[in-house]
mmCIF file of C-alpha atoms in Angstrom:
data_model
loop_
_atom_site.group_PDB
_atom_site.id
_atom_site.type_symbol
_atom_site.label_atom_id
_atom_site.label_comp_id
_atom_site.label_asym_id
_atom_site.label_seq_id
_atom_site.Cartn_x
_atom_site.Cartn_y
_atom_site.Cartn_z
ATOM 1 C CA MET A 1 35.656 62.455 -0.801
ATOM 2 C CA LYS A 2 33.573 59.329 -1.380
ATOM 3 C CA ASP A 3 35.609 57.422 1.205
ATOM 4 C CA ASN A 4 34.865 60.119 3.769
ATOM 5 C CA ILE A 5 31.084 59.693 3.347
ATOM 6 C CA LEU A 6 31.095 55.955 2.685
ATOM 7 C CA LYS A 7 32.895 54.807 5.894
ATOM 8 C CA PRO A 8 30.489 56.583 8.335
ATOM 9 C CA LEU A 9 27.496 55.366 6.266
ATOM 10 C CA MET A 10 28.792 51.748 6.473
ATOM 11 C CA LEU A 11 29.333 52.091 10.243
ATOM 12 C CA VAL A 12 25.760 53.287 10.666
ATOM 13 C CA ILE A 13 24.361 50.398 8.617
ATOM 14 C CA LEU A 14 26.485 47.877 10.476
ATOM 15 C CA ILE A 15 25.365 49.260 13.822
ATOM 16 C CA SER A 16 21.708 49.143 12.727
ATOM 17 C CA LEU A 17 21.983 45.545 11.568
ATOM 18 C CA THR A 18 23.622 44.519 14.834
ATOM 19 C CA ILE A 19 20.767 46.164 16.970
ATOM 20 C CA GLY A 20 18.232 44.495 14.737
ATOM 21 C CA LEU A 21 19.685 41.072 15.077
ATOM 22 C CA SER A 22 19.957 41.470 18.823
ATOM 23 C CA ALA A 23 16.322 42.435 19.109
ATOM 24 C CA ASN A 24 15.341 39.384 16.955
ATOM 25 C CA ASN A 25 17.346 37.020 19.168
ATOM 26 C CA GLN A 26 15.622 38.356 22.283
ATOM 27 C CA CYS A 27 12.204 37.666 20.822
ATOM 28 C CA LYS A 28 13.244 34.058 20.128
ATOM 29 C CA GLY A 29 14.238 33.691 23.661
ATOM 30 C CA ASP A 30 10.679 34.251 24.732
ATOM 31 C CA ARG A 31 9.452 31.356 22.668
ATOM 32 C CA SER A 32 11.697 28.980 24.710
ATOM 33 C CA ARG A 33 9.389 29.527 27.745
ATOM 34 C CA THR A 34 6.479 27.471 26.392
ATOM 35 C CA PRO A 35 4.689 25.285 28.871
ATOM 36 C CA LYS A 36 6.244 22.223 27.381
ATOM 37 C CA LYS A 37 9.757 23.574 27.601
ATOM 38 C CA ILE A 38 9.203 24.751 31.108
ATOM 39 C CA ILE A 39 8.164 21.292 32.129
ATOM 40 C CA GLN A 40 11.016 19.590 30.313
ATOM 41 C CA LYS A 41 13.402 21.869 32.199
ATOM 42 C CA LEU A 42 12.066 21.273 35.678
ATOM 43 C CA ASP A 43 10.860 17.713 35.272
ATOM 44 C CA THR A 44 13.781 15.965 37.067
ATOM 45 C CA ASN A 45 12.259 12.369 36.856
ATOM 46 C CA LYS A 46 11.323 12.832 33.139
ATOM 47 C CA ASP A 47 7.699 11.655 33.619
ATOM 48 C CA GLY A 48 6.299 14.525 31.527
ATOM 49 C CA LYS A 49 4.690 16.357 34.430
ATOM 50 C CA LEU A 50 5.651 18.380 37.432
ATOM 51 C CA SER A 51 5.210 17.410 41.059
ATOM 52 C CA LYS A 52 4.858 20.024 43.802
ATOM 53 C CA GLU A 53 8.630 19.408 44.716
ATOM 54 C CA GLU A 54 9.744 19.882 41.047
ATOM 55 C CA ALA A 55 7.578 22.983 40.692
ATOM 56 C CA SER A 56 9.067 24.441 43.787
ATOM 57 C CA LYS A 57 12.526 24.619 41.973
ATOM 58 C CA ALA A 58 11.103 27.237 39.567
ATOM 59 C CA THR A 59 12.904 30.509 39.997
ATOM 60 C CA ARG A 60 10.389 32.573 38.003
ATOM 61 C CA GLY A 61 6.606 32.598 37.649
ATOM 62 C CA PRO A 62 3.769 31.159 39.775
ATOM 63 C CA LEU A 63 4.457 27.448 39.422
ATOM 64 C CA SER A 64 5.202 26.878 43.154
ATOM 65 C CA SER A 65 2.956 29.547 44.684
ATOM 66 C CA SER A 66 -0.064 28.748 42.507
ATOM 67 C CA PHE A 67 0.441 25.005 42.220
ATOM 68 C CA ILE A 68 -3.041 24.113 43.412
ATOM 69 C CA SER A 69 -4.687 26.515 41.015
ATOM 70 C CA ILE A 70 -2.706 25.291 38.133
ATOM 71 C CA ASP A 71 -3.309 21.602 38.903
ATOM 72 C CA SER A 72 -6.924 21.721 37.572
ATOM 73 C CA ASN A 73 -7.583 18.081 37.804
ATOM 74 C CA SER A 74 -6.232 17.831 41.326
ATOM 75 C CA ASP A 75 -3.949 14.854 40.626
ATOM 76 C CA GLY A 76 -0.987 16.351 42.367
ATOM 77 C CA TYR A 77 0.909 17.148 39.142
ATOM 78 C CA ILE A 78 1.014 19.881 36.585
ATOM 79 C CA ASP A 79 1.152 18.772 32.823
ATOM 80 C CA ALA A 80 1.620 21.034 29.767
ATOM 81 C CA SER A 81 -2.117 21.238 29.049
ATOM 82 C CA GLU A 82 -2.837 22.464 32.652
ATOM 83 C CA LEU A 83 0.012 24.971 32.447
ATOM 84 C CA THR A 84 -1.184 26.185 29.032
ATOM 85 C CA ALA A 85 -4.739 26.638 30.288
ATOM 86 C CA TYR A 86 -3.464 28.522 33.323
ATOM 87 C CA HIS A 87 -1.316 30.700 31.149
ATOM 88 C CA ASN A 88 -4.209 31.449 28.762
ATOM 89 C CA SER A 89 -6.552 32.251 31.643
ATOM 90 C CA ALA A 90 -3.975 34.656 33.194
ATOM 91 C CA SER A 91 -3.439 36.354 29.920
ATOM 92 C CA ARG A 92 -7.229 36.940 29.398
ATOM 93 C CA GLN A 93 -7.465 38.358 32.907
ATOM 94 C CA ARG A 94 -4.566 40.789 32.267
ATOM 95 C CA LYS A 95 -6.014 41.951 29.027
ATOM 96 C CA SER A 96 -9.537 42.559 30.514
ATOM 97 C CA LYS A 97 -8.059 45.014 33.099
#
């Protein structure tokens, strides 16, 4: 009798743990998209900043289409501080709507 109740209970617990771990891993994936990591990924010449050409290789986000806006010091490159500032500004604008 105990086996009849224990097996389904264990199955439910196992499924719950699996779902919880999966959700936790998805959240960790979001942290990998920090400005520094984005630049490291796209920076083909490893100079620590993105040129317009390097930014054009981005498959997601506004890097290419908003390059001039993100490049706040107009030096022709995007560095981590400029990308962070742009991200923070965009986040504030979304929250104020």
